[in-house]
mmCIF file of C-alpha atoms in Angstrom:
data_model
loop_
_atom_site.group_PDB
_atom_site.id
_atom_site.type_symbol
_atom_site.label_atom_id
_atom_site.label_comp_id
_atom_site.label_asym_id
_atom_site.label_seq_id
_atom_site.Cartn_x
_atom_site.Cartn_y
_atom_site.Cartn_z
ATOM 1 C CA UNK I 1 13.803 3.239 -22.979
ATOM 2 C CA UNK I 2 12.338 -0.409 -22.937
ATOM 3 C CA UNK I 3 10.984 -1.237 -19.220
ATOM 4 C CA UNK I 4 12.799 -4.638 -18.411
ATOM 5 C CA UNK I 5 10.091 -6.557 -16.070
ATOM 6 C CA UNK I 6 12.025 -9.116 -13.805
ATOM 7 C CA UNK I 7 9.496 -11.782 -13.143
ATOM 8 C CA UNK I 8 7.388 -12.457 -15.047
ATOM 9 C CA UNK I 9 5.495 -15.598 -14.175
ATOM 10 C CA UNK I 10 4.843 -14.422 -10.453
ATOM 11 C CA UNK I 11 2.075 -13.345 -8.674
ATOM 12 C CA UNK I 12 2.459 -9.462 -8.635
ATOM 13 C CA UNK I 13 4.277 -9.248 -12.086
ATOM 14 C CA UNK I 14 0.730 -9.394 -13.707
ATOM 15 C CA UNK I 15 -0.320 -6.751 -11.893
ATOM 16 C CA UNK I 16 2.657 -4.791 -13.369
ATOM 17 C CA UNK I 17 2.261 -5.950 -17.125
ATOM 18 C CA UNK I 18 -1.203 -5.140 -17.131
ATOM 19 C CA UNK I 19 -0.609 -1.625 -16.028
ATOM 20 C CA UNK I 20 2.160 -0.905 -18.578
ATOM 21 C CA UNK I 21 -0.117 -2.230 -21.166
ATOM 22 C CA UNK I 22 -2.724 0.234 -20.168
ATOM 23 C CA UNK I 23 -0.194 3.148 -20.208
ATOM 24 C CA UNK I 24 1.129 1.707 -23.755
ATOM 25 C CA UNK I 25 4.486 1.548 -22.450
ATOM 26 C CA UNK I 26 7.000 -0.771 -24.138
ATOM 27 C CA UNK I 27 8.209 -3.569 -22.104
ATOM 28 C CA UNK I 28 10.257 -6.614 -22.167
ATOM 29 C CA UNK I 29 10.608 -9.253 -19.968
ATOM 30 C CA UNK I 30 13.596 -11.289 -18.085
ATOM 31 C CA UNK I 31 12.740 -14.962 -16.729
ATOM 32 C CA UNK I 32 14.048 -15.137 -13.435
ATOM 33 C CA UNK I 33 13.084 -18.937 -12.232
ATOM 34 C CA UNK I 34 12.789 -19.136 -8.551
ATOM 35 C CA UNK I 35 13.016 -22.667 -8.703
ATOM 36 C CA UNK I 36 16.508 -22.460 -9.791
ATOM 37 C CA UNK I 37 17.042 -20.356 -7.129
ATOM 38 C CA UNK I 38 17.730 -17.489 -9.846
ATOM 39 C CA UNK I 39 16.255 -15.000 -7.832
ATOM 40 C CA UNK I 40 19.075 -15.287 -5.338
ATOM 41 C CA UNK I 41 21.696 -14.712 -7.823
ATOM 42 C CA UNK I 42 23.904 -11.674 -6.595
ATOM 43 C CA UNK I 43 23.151 -9.855 -10.019
ATOM 44 C CA UNK I 44 19.164 -10.073 -9.074
ATOM 45 C CA UNK I 45 19.633 -8.989 -5.294
ATOM 46 C CA UNK I 46 21.300 -6.100 -6.198
ATOM 47 C CA UNK I 47 18.153 -5.465 -7.736
ATOM 48 C CA UNK I 48 15.840 -6.457 -5.183
ATOM 49 C CA UNK I 49 17.814 -7.101 -2.099
ATOM 50 C CA UNK I 50 15.158 -9.911 -0.439
ATOM 51 C CA UNK I 51 15.129 -11.798 -3.886
ATOM 52 C CA UNK I 52 11.599 -11.012 -4.318
ATOM 53 C CA UNK I 53 9.437 -10.552 -7.720
ATOM 54 C CA UNK I 54 8.829 -8.399 -9.838
ATOM 55 C CA UNK I 55 11.002 -5.749 -10.201
ATOM 56 C CA UNK I 56 11.801 -3.290 -13.006
ATOM 57 C CA UNK I 57 14.663 -1.391 -14.826
ATOM 58 C CA UNK I 58 13.831 1.543 -16.677
ATOM 59 C CA UNK I 59 17.185 2.911 -17.882
ATOM 60 C CA UNK I 60 19.329 3.374 -14.790
ATOM 61 C CA UNK I 61 16.257 3.728 -12.408
ATOM 62 C CA UNK I 62 15.043 0.597 -10.810
ATOM 63 C CA UNK I 63 12.044 -0.221 -8.333
ATOM 64 C CA UNK I 64 10.654 -3.023 -6.834
ATOM 65 C CA UNK I 65 7.236 -3.654 -4.817
ATOM 66 C CA UNK I 66 4.431 -4.112 -7.348
ATOM 67 C CA UNK I 67 2.287 -1.606 -5.862
ATOM 68 C CA UNK I 68 5.182 1.036 -5.838
ATOM 69 C CA UNK I 69 5.866 0.239 -9.674
ATOM 70 C CA UNK I 70 2.395 0.622 -10.786
ATOM 71 C CA UNK I 71 1.794 4.086 -8.875
ATOM 72 C CA UNK I 72 5.061 5.389 -10.688
ATOM 73 C CA UNK I 73 4.039 4.389 -13.917
ATOM 74 C CA UNK I 74 0.411 5.706 -13.773
ATOM 75 C CA UNK I 75 1.798 9.093 -12.505
ATOM 76 C CA UNK I 76 4.807 9.274 -14.678
ATOM 77 C CA UNK I 77 2.799 8.740 -17.888
ATOM 78 C CA UNK I 78 -0.379 10.353 -16.741
ATOM 79 C CA UNK I 79 -1.557 11.476 -19.860
ATOM 80 C CA UNK I 80 -0.376 8.399 -21.880
ATOM 81 C CA UNK I 81 -2.862 5.453 -22.132
ATOM 82 C CA UNK I 82 -5.723 4.874 -19.546
ATOM 83 C CA UNK I 83 -5.785 7.356 -16.793
ATOM 84 C CA UNK I 84 -5.578 5.003 -13.873
ATOM 85 C CA UNK I 85 -5.855 7.681 -11.008
ATOM 86 C CA UNK I 86 -9.040 9.670 -11.927
ATOM 87 C CA UNK I 87 -8.724 12.947 -12.981
ATOM 88 C CA UNK I 88 -8.717 15.099 -9.410
ATOM 89 C CA UNK I 89 -6.697 14.426 -5.890
ATOM 90 C CA UNK I 90 -10.031 13.414 -4.378
ATOM 91 C CA UNK I 91 -10.857 10.766 -7.075
ATOM 92 C CA UNK I 92 -7.254 9.600 -6.413
ATOM 93 C CA UNK I 93 -7.437 9.448 -2.859
ATOM 94 C CA UNK I 94 -10.664 6.759 -3.483
ATOM 95 C CA UNK I 95 -8.492 5.008 -5.992
ATOM 96 C CA UNK I 96 -5.948 4.131 -3.089
ATOM 97 C CA UNK I 97 -8.446 3.518 -0.623
ATOM 98 C CA UNK I 98 -9.991 1.015 -2.945
ATOM 99 C CA UNK I 99 -6.822 -0.267 -4.091
ATOM 100 C CA UNK I 100 -6.059 -1.441 -0.546
ATOM 101 C CA UNK I 101 -8.407 -4.537 -0.853
ATOM 102 C CA UNK I 102 -6.829 -5.858 -3.850
ATOM 103 C CA UNK I 103 -4.980 -8.487 -2.060
ATOM 104 C CA UNK I 104 -2.634 -10.819 -4.001
ATOM 105 C CA UNK I 105 -4.222 -14.159 -3.929
ATOM 106 C CA UNK I 106 -3.110 -17.012 -1.984
ATOM 107 C CA UNK I 107 -5.249 -20.493 -1.831
ATOM 108 C CA UNK I 108 -4.219 -20.022 2.213
ATOM 109 C CA UNK I 109 -5.377 -16.750 2.792
ATOM 110 C CA UNK I 110 -8.516 -16.877 0.608
ATOM 111 C CA UNK I 111 -9.664 -19.861 3.036
ATOM 112 C CA UNK I 112 -8.651 -18.108 6.103
ATOM 113 C CA UNK I 113 -10.420 -15.055 5.256
ATOM 114 C CA UNK I 114 -13.288 -16.330 3.182
ATOM 115 C CA UNK I 115 -15.491 -14.551 5.780
ATOM 116 C CA UNK I 116 -13.502 -11.195 5.569
ATOM 117 C CA UNK I 117 -13.613 -11.591 2.080
ATOM 118 C CA UNK I 118 -17.505 -12.321 1.609
ATOM 119 C CA UNK I 119 -17.675 -9.050 3.618
ATOM 120 C CA UNK I 120 -15.878 -7.063 1.547
ATOM 121 C CA UNK I 121 -17.647 -8.415 -1.801
ATOM 122 C CA UNK I 122 -20.955 -7.023 0.080
ATOM 123 C CA UNK I 123 -19.443 -3.711 0.345
ATOM 124 C CA UNK I 124 -18.236 -3.751 -3.376
ATOM 125 C CA UNK I 125 -21.847 -4.923 -4.424
ATOM 126 C CA UNK I 126 -23.250 -1.736 -2.543
ATOM 127 C CA UNK I 127 -20.627 0.585 -4.086
ATOM 128 C CA UNK I 128 -21.165 -0.845 -7.698
ATOM 129 C CA UNK I 129 -24.676 -0.616 -7.555
ATOM 130 C CA UNK I 130 -24.313 3.251 -7.726
ATOM 131 C CA UNK I 131 -20.388 3.693 -9.385
ATOM 132 C CA UNK I 132 -19.735 1.813 -12.472
ATOM 133 C CA UNK I 133 -16.286 0.997 -11.208
ATOM 134 C CA UNK I 134 -14.930 0.814 -7.816
ATOM 135 C CA UNK I 135 -13.499 4.061 -6.876
ATOM 136 C CA UNK I 136 -16.443 6.137 -8.918
ATOM 137 C CA UNK I 137 -17.470 6.266 -12.697
ATOM 138 C CA UNK I 138 -13.798 5.349 -14.142
ATOM 139 C CA UNK I 139 -11.624 2.198 -14.340
ATOM 140 C CA UNK I 140 -8.632 2.577 -12.208
ATOM 141 C CA UNK I 141 -5.747 0.838 -10.132
ATOM 142 C CA UNK I 142 -8.002 -0.064 -7.722
ATOM 143 C CA UNK I 143 -10.026 -2.158 -10.269
ATOM 144 C CA UNK I 144 -6.825 -3.448 -12.012
ATOM 145 C CA UNK I 145 -5.572 -4.500 -8.262
ATOM 146 C CA UNK I 146 -8.353 -7.122 -8.247
ATOM 147 C CA UNK I 147 -7.623 -8.637 -11.638
ATOM 148 C CA UNK I 148 -5.888 -11.368 -9.827
ATOM 149 C CA UNK I 149 -7.968 -12.032 -7.296
ATOM 150 C CA UNK I 150 -11.034 -12.234 -9.140
ATOM 151 C CA UNK I 151 -9.150 -14.518 -11.917
ATOM 152 C CA UNK I 152 -8.363 -17.034 -9.191
ATOM 153 C CA UNK I 153 -11.664 -17.087 -7.688
ATOM 154 C CA UNK I 154 -13.176 -18.082 -10.693
ATOM 155 C CA UNK I 155 -10.539 -20.491 -12.123
ATOM 156 C CA UNK I 156 -8.022 -21.443 -9.685
ATOM 157 C CA UNK I 157 -10.323 -22.717 -6.289
ATOM 158 C CA UNK I 158 -13.706 -23.215 -6.873
ATOM 159 C CA UNK I 159 -15.264 -20.060 -5.703
ATOM 160 C CA UNK I 160 -17.176 -18.590 -8.376
ATOM 161 C CA UNK I 161 -19.947 -18.038 -6.480
ATOM 162 C CA UNK I 162 -18.338 -15.135 -4.316
ATOM 163 C CA UNK I 163 -18.387 -13.251 -7.326
ATOM 164 C CA UNK I 164 -21.726 -14.915 -9.553
ATOM 165 C CA UNK I 165 -23.832 -14.392 -6.640
ATOM 166 C CA UNK I 166 -23.619 -11.003 -6.278
ATOM 167 C CA UNK I 167 -25.429 -9.107 -9.411
ATOM 168 C CA UNK I 168 -23.161 -5.851 -9.788
ATOM 169 C CA UNK I 169 -20.013 -7.178 -8.681
ATOM 170 C CA UNK I 170 -20.468 -10.144 -11.307
ATOM 171 C CA UNK I 171 -21.202 -7.479 -14.258
ATOM 172 C CA UNK I 172 -18.344 -5.307 -13.010
ATOM 173 C CA UNK I 173 -16.084 -8.538 -13.226
ATOM 174 C CA UNK I 174 -17.639 -9.126 -16.595
ATOM 175 C CA UNK I 175 -16.513 -5.298 -17.740
ATOM 176 C CA UNK I 176 -12.623 -5.542 -16.137
ATOM 177 C CA UNK I 177 -11.774 -8.863 -17.199
ATOM 178 C CA UNK I 178 -12.414 -8.119 -20.663
ATOM 179 C CA UNK I 179 -10.569 -5.423 -21.048
ATOM 180 C CA UNK I 180 -7.926 -6.033 -23.895
ATOM 181 C CA UNK I 181 -4.745 -5.514 -21.660
ATOM 182 C CA UNK I 182 -6.044 -8.517 -19.120
ATOM 183 C CA UNK I 183 -6.548 -10.350 -22.141
ATOM 184 C CA UNK I 184 -3.258 -9.786 -23.086
ATOM 185 C CA UNK I 185 -1.716 -10.882 -20.078
ATOM 186 C CA UNK I 186 -3.330 -13.982 -19.884
ATOM 187 C CA UNK I 187 -2.529 -14.905 -23.218
ATOM 188 C CA UNK I 188 1.037 -13.836 -22.576
ATOM 189 C CA UNK I 189 1.082 -15.574 -19.073
ATOM 190 C CA UNK I 190 -1.417 -18.119 -18.883
ATOM 191 C CA UNK I 191 -0.268 -20.153 -15.737
ATOM 192 C CA UNK I 192 -2.301 -19.406 -12.644
ATOM 193 C CA UNK I 193 -0.050 -18.096 -9.794
ATOM 194 C CA UNK R 1 -11.337 23.607 6.832
ATOM 195 C CA UNK R 2 -10.518 21.840 9.738
ATOM 196 C CA UNK R 3 -9.820 17.867 9.159
ATOM 197 C CA UNK R 4 -11.416 15.648 11.527
ATOM 198 C CA UNK R 5 -9.542 12.365 12.460
ATOM 199 C CA UNK R 6 -11.896 9.689 13.532
ATOM 200 C CA UNK R 7 -9.782 7.727 15.993
ATOM 201 C CA UNK R 8 -7.709 8.471 17.289
ATOM 202 C CA UNK R 9 -6.361 6.301 19.911
ATOM 203 C CA UNK R 10 -5.943 3.192 17.604
ATOM 204 C CA UNK R 11 -2.898 2.023 15.764
ATOM 205 C CA UNK R 12 -2.795 3.616 12.507
ATOM 206 C CA UNK R 13 -4.414 6.683 13.600
ATOM 207 C CA UNK R 14 -1.146 8.082 14.756
ATOM 208 C CA UNK R 15 0.169 7.751 11.346
ATOM 209 C CA UNK R 16 -2.340 9.886 9.795
ATOM 210 C CA UNK R 17 -2.176 12.438 12.830
ATOM 211 C CA UNK R 18 2.061 12.925 12.498
ATOM 212 C CA UNK R 19 1.356 13.418 8.606
ATOM 213 C CA UNK R 20 -0.997 16.121 9.450
ATOM 214 C CA UNK R 21 1.383 17.687 11.686
ATOM 215 C CA UNK R 22 4.148 17.636 9.460
ATOM 216 C CA UNK R 23 2.156 19.341 6.579
ATOM 217 C CA UNK R 24 0.882 21.715 9.035
ATOM 218 C CA UNK R 25 -2.825 20.972 8.618
ATOM 219 C CA UNK R 26 -5.488 21.883 11.270
ATOM 220 C CA UNK R 27 -7.084 19.105 12.712
ATOM 221 C CA UNK R 28 -9.522 17.820 15.416
ATOM 222 C CA UNK R 29 -9.888 14.406 16.947
ATOM 223 C CA UNK R 30 -13.197 12.568 17.021
ATOM 224 C CA UNK R 31 -13.003 9.640 19.815
ATOM 225 C CA UNK R 32 -14.674 6.435 18.780
ATOM 226 C CA UNK R 33 -14.349 4.080 21.594
ATOM 227 C CA UNK R 34 -14.392 0.499 20.119
ATOM 228 C CA UNK R 35 -14.890 -1.132 23.510
ATOM 229 C CA UNK R 36 -18.218 0.197 23.480
ATOM 230 C CA UNK R 37 -19.012 -0.628 19.808
ATOM 231 C CA UNK R 38 -19.402 2.959 18.903
ATOM 232 C CA UNK R 39 -17.062 1.932 15.817
ATOM 233 C CA UNK R 40 -20.046 -0.041 14.712
ATOM 234 C CA UNK R 41 -22.560 2.538 15.073
ATOM 235 C CA UNK R 42 -24.784 3.201 12.061
ATOM 236 C CA UNK R 43 -23.372 6.858 11.759
ATOM 237 C CA UNK R 44 -19.721 5.648 11.635
ATOM 238 C CA UNK R 45 -20.204 2.702 9.458
ATOM 239 C CA UNK R 46 -21.440 5.400 6.649
ATOM 240 C CA UNK R 47 -17.892 6.830 6.918
ATOM 241 C CA UNK R 48 -16.102 3.447 7.175
ATOM 242 C CA UNK R 49 -18.303 0.292 5.977
ATOM 243 C CA UNK R 50 -15.853 -2.184 8.043
ATOM 244 C CA UNK R 51 -15.628 -0.235 11.365
ATOM 245 C CA UNK R 52 -12.346 0.255 11.151
ATOM 246 C CA UNK R 53 -10.263 3.001 12.290
ATOM 247 C CA UNK R 54 -9.099 5.971 11.329
ATOM 248 C CA UNK R 55 -11.320 7.665 8.761
ATOM 249 C CA UNK R 56 -11.153 11.534 7.861
ATOM 250 C CA UNK R 57 -13.641 13.580 6.920
ATOM 251 C CA UNK R 58 -12.572 17.002 5.409
ATOM 252 C CA UNK R 59 -15.364 19.005 4.236
ATOM 253 C CA UNK R 60 -17.683 16.717 2.385
ATOM 254 C CA UNK R 61 -14.899 14.451 1.495
ATOM 255 C CA UNK R 62 -14.606 11.335 3.468
ATOM 256 C CA UNK R 63 -11.574 8.969 3.228
ATOM 257 C CA UNK R 64 -10.575 5.679 4.718
ATOM 258 C CA UNK R 65 -7.385 3.148 5.030
ATOM 259 C CA UNK R 66 -4.570 5.349 6.939
ATOM 260 C CA UNK R 67 -1.862 4.937 3.903
ATOM 261 C CA UNK R 68 -4.481 6.115 1.181
ATOM 262 C CA UNK R 69 -5.110 9.172 3.564
ATOM 263 C CA UNK R 70 -1.468 10.068 4.268
ATOM 264 C CA UNK R 71 -0.813 10.288 0.519
ATOM 265 C CA UNK R 72 -4.101 12.175 -0.146
ATOM 266 C CA UNK R 73 -2.608 14.866 2.012
ATOM 267 C CA UNK R 74 1.235 14.742 1.218
ATOM 268 C CA UNK R 75 0.460 15.088 -2.198
ATOM 269 C CA UNK R 76 -2.646 17.875 -1.802
ATOM 270 C CA UNK R 77 -0.224 20.268 0.207
ATOM 271 C CA UNK R 78 2.755 19.338 -1.584
ATOM 272 C CA UNK R 79 4.382 22.575 -1.102
ATOM 273 C CA UNK R 80 2.924 23.048 2.749
ATOM 274 C CA UNK R 81 4.994 21.922 5.644
ATOM 275 C CA UNK R 82 7.547 19.004 4.890
ATOM 276 C CA UNK R 83 7.668 17.599 1.530
ATOM 277 C CA UNK R 84 6.935 13.795 2.123
ATOM 278 C CA UNK R 85 7.316 12.400 -1.224
ATOM 279 C CA UNK R 86 10.792 13.896 -2.394
ATOM 280 C CA UNK R 87 11.034 16.436 -5.070
ATOM 281 C CA UNK R 88 11.150 13.939 -8.235
ATOM 282 C CA UNK R 89 8.691 11.105 -9.810
ATOM 283 C CA UNK R 90 11.881 9.020 -9.265
ATOM 284 C CA UNK R 91 12.216 9.808 -5.440
ATOM 285 C CA UNK R 92 8.507 9.292 -5.110
ATOM 286 C CA UNK R 93 8.708 5.780 -6.491
ATOM 287 C CA UNK R 94 11.623 4.831 -3.888
ATOM 288 C CA UNK R 95 9.492 6.534 -1.008
ATOM 289 C CA UNK R 96 6.708 4.206 -2.408
ATOM 290 C CA UNK R 97 8.898 0.834 -2.338
ATOM 291 C CA UNK R 98 9.945 1.752 1.066
ATOM 292 C CA UNK R 99 6.983 2.758 2.627
ATOM 293 C CA UNK R 100 5.741 -0.813 1.790
ATOM 294 C CA UNK R 101 7.664 -2.238 4.857
ATOM 295 C CA UNK R 102 6.548 -0.020 7.493
ATOM 296 C CA UNK R 103 4.066 -2.733 8.828
ATOM 297 C CA UNK R 104 1.411 -1.533 11.528
ATOM 298 C CA UNK R 105 2.961 -3.057 14.891
ATOM 299 C CA UNK R 106 1.580 -6.011 16.314
ATOM 300 C CA UNK R 107 3.139 -8.184 18.937
ATOM 301 C CA UNK R 108 2.019 -11.273 17.184
ATOM 302 C CA UNK R 109 3.041 -10.424 13.829
ATOM 303 C CA UNK R 110 6.486 -9.242 15.277
ATOM 304 C CA UNK R 111 7.076 -12.747 16.908
ATOM 305 C CA UNK R 112 5.869 -14.531 13.740
ATOM 306 C CA UNK R 113 8.393 -12.453 11.339
ATOM 307 C CA UNK R 114 11.329 -11.751 14.049
ATOM 308 C CA UNK R 115 13.512 -13.401 11.404
ATOM 309 C CA UNK R 116 12.225 -11.501 8.612
ATOM 310 C CA UNK R 117 12.031 -8.006 10.330
ATOM 311 C CA UNK R 118 16.082 -8.884 11.061
ATOM 312 C CA UNK R 119 16.742 -9.193 7.599
ATOM 313 C CA UNK R 120 14.678 -6.239 6.446
ATOM 314 C CA UNK R 121 16.626 -4.232 9.244
ATOM 315 C CA UNK R 122 19.926 -5.555 8.013
ATOM 316 C CA UNK R 123 18.581 -4.308 4.612
ATOM 317 C CA UNK R 124 18.445 -1.011 5.891
ATOM 318 C CA UNK R 125 21.542 -1.022 8.110
ATOM 319 C CA UNK R 126 23.113 -1.089 4.402
ATOM 320 C CA UNK R 127 20.861 1.344 2.566
ATOM 321 C CA UNK R 128 21.299 3.987 5.747
ATOM 322 C CA UNK R 129 25.094 3.954 5.638
ATOM 323 C CA UNK R 130 24.842 5.656 2.358
ATOM 324 C CA UNK R 131 21.754 7.530 2.672
ATOM 325 C CA UNK R 132 20.638 9.494 5.519
ATOM 326 C CA UNK R 133 16.695 8.098 5.223
ATOM 327 C CA UNK R 134 15.165 5.407 3.973
ATOM 328 C CA UNK R 135 14.475 6.757 0.267
ATOM 329 C CA UNK R 136 17.268 8.831 0.096
ATOM 330 C CA UNK R 137 18.921 11.899 1.605
ATOM 331 C CA UNK R 138 15.238 13.242 2.583
ATOM 332 C CA UNK R 139 12.789 12.589 5.117
ATOM 333 C CA UNK R 140 9.608 11.108 3.699
ATOM 334 C CA UNK R 141 6.622 8.934 4.281
ATOM 335 C CA UNK R 142 8.588 5.952 4.362
ATOM 336 C CA UNK R 143 10.480 6.795 7.193
ATOM 337 C CA UNK R 144 7.422 8.404 9.139
ATOM 338 C CA UNK R 145 5.569 5.007 8.393
ATOM 339 C CA UNK R 146 8.273 3.230 10.725
ATOM 340 C CA UNK R 147 7.837 5.748 13.624
ATOM 341 C CA UNK R 148 4.971 3.071 14.901
ATOM 342 C CA UNK R 149 7.039 -0.040 14.533
ATOM 343 C CA UNK R 150 10.218 1.618 15.974
ATOM 344 C CA UNK R 151 8.118 2.735 19.136
ATOM 345 C CA UNK R 152 6.565 -0.425 19.735
ATOM 346 C CA UNK R 153 10.182 -2.442 19.289
ATOM 347 C CA UNK R 154 11.700 -0.019 21.742
ATOM 348 C CA UNK R 155 9.128 0.507 24.121
ATOM 349 C CA UNK R 156 6.430 -2.224 23.856
ATOM 350 C CA UNK R 157 7.947 -5.813 23.428
ATOM 351 C CA UNK R 158 11.664 -5.724 24.555
ATOM 352 C CA UNK R 159 12.882 -5.417 21.240
ATOM 353 C CA UNK R 160 15.257 -2.612 21.844
ATOM 354 C CA UNK R 161 18.549 -4.628 20.376
ATOM 355 C CA UNK R 162 16.739 -4.991 16.944
ATOM 356 C CA UNK R 163 17.532 -1.630 16.214
ATOM 357 C CA UNK R 164 20.152 -0.637 18.806
ATOM 358 C CA UNK R 165 22.358 -3.525 17.746
ATOM 359 C CA UNK R 166 22.311 -1.605 13.806
ATOM 360 C CA UNK R 167 24.688 1.430 14.185
ATOM 361 C CA UNK R 168 23.178 3.328 11.426
ATOM 362 C CA UNK R 169 19.369 2.148 12.042
ATOM 363 C CA UNK R 170 19.967 3.123 15.353
ATOM 364 C CA UNK R 171 20.902 6.711 14.467
ATOM 365 C CA UNK R 172 18.420 7.231 11.790
ATOM 366 C CA UNK R 173 15.700 6.197 14.686
ATOM 367 C CA UNK R 174 17.196 8.656 17.064
ATOM 368 C CA UNK R 175 16.667 11.520 14.100
ATOM 369 C CA UNK R 176 13.261 10.627 13.162
ATOM 370 C CA UNK R 177 11.745 9.856 16.523
ATOM 371 C CA UNK R 178 13.241 13.068 17.386
ATOM 372 C CA UNK R 179 11.009 15.208 14.728
ATOM 373 C CA UNK R 180 8.683 17.611 16.628
ATOM 374 C CA UNK R 181 5.598 15.876 14.980
ATOM 375 C CA UNK R 182 6.269 12.603 16.538
ATOM 376 C CA UNK R 183 7.298 14.202 19.882
ATOM 377 C CA UNK R 184 3.821 15.935 19.735
ATOM 378 C CA UNK R 185 1.459 12.678 18.834
ATOM 379 C CA UNK R 186 3.405 10.928 21.559
ATOM 380 C CA UNK R 187 2.513 13.745 23.788
ATOM 381 C CA UNK R 188 -1.030 13.921 22.641
ATOM 382 C CA UNK R 189 -1.874 10.188 22.204
ATOM 383 C CA UNK R 190 0.565 8.442 24.800
ATOM 384 C CA UNK R 191 -1.352 5.098 25.171
ATOM 385 C CA UNK R 192 0.749 2.176 23.146
ATOM 386 C CA UNK R 193 -1.225 0.502 20.608
#
């Protein structure tokens, strides 16, 4: 069953698509153009009552909220593709804890919260001096949830220094942003949003 | 092993404690008084680097972020106490989707977002006309994540009508707020925050 991703040009859709690629799940995208109000059509509202993107359809099953979607696939196909929750319940707990900070990038939010974000990055810097990745020594949903934010800081808003001034954060960013899955997402959907 | 909950008088701590009670997990609370800056002590910062509450300690394992904590226990003790994620992966996906809307109550947030909240409640009203609970016909983390918000609307800010003007939301609120676990939480920690 091919998973249909409704979006796909909008912010959190990239999080879903990079997860599907990491889990080696076949998908197709259905373009929904919010500028033409296609997200407010009756058909789409049946799928997502608020008209928000993304949503997925997988056979008869539908789901929205990008973080609910990525968890669903990370669990459903646990042993296929990259294991995104670690191996133990305790590792999974840490993945969930760290995923919380992978905020969806938004210029307003970043400017208003720059001080807070600097503090978060300081804590990451310390953590990444002993761990290879955020939740431990394994790539996970926690790292994946930061791809958009990092991309935004480095390419959209002139905030490269927030990443590049921190040695371990900078090295971690190079590792995660060079994953083939993320390169594929940027190649498919090059618009920055 | 008795779970230590650091808090416990602060907002999201109640979400953790009601989960521990539903899962029949033994716990004790460690008072951290933010007015005395106890959450900024070096010892506490080792547990939670931002000085936020709650955090838990379970033997050698520590975890923060209330939603990460409640997921961890809902999964670790899946077959003990109330099953909070449903029975199938698909039910779990719906629980995660609906849990997203269980925002932590805050007077400012509620006033600024009253229009949005009204819309969310309209969608709940429709859903609860066919389902007994938010994610399906089973009580779950999705419902539990709304206990604080409902309590706040009904008791703190004069917004009872938001719940009481909606027949199905009102009936659902009566069912979930009468669970012994929630009554116990309010009895132990009667302060509204």
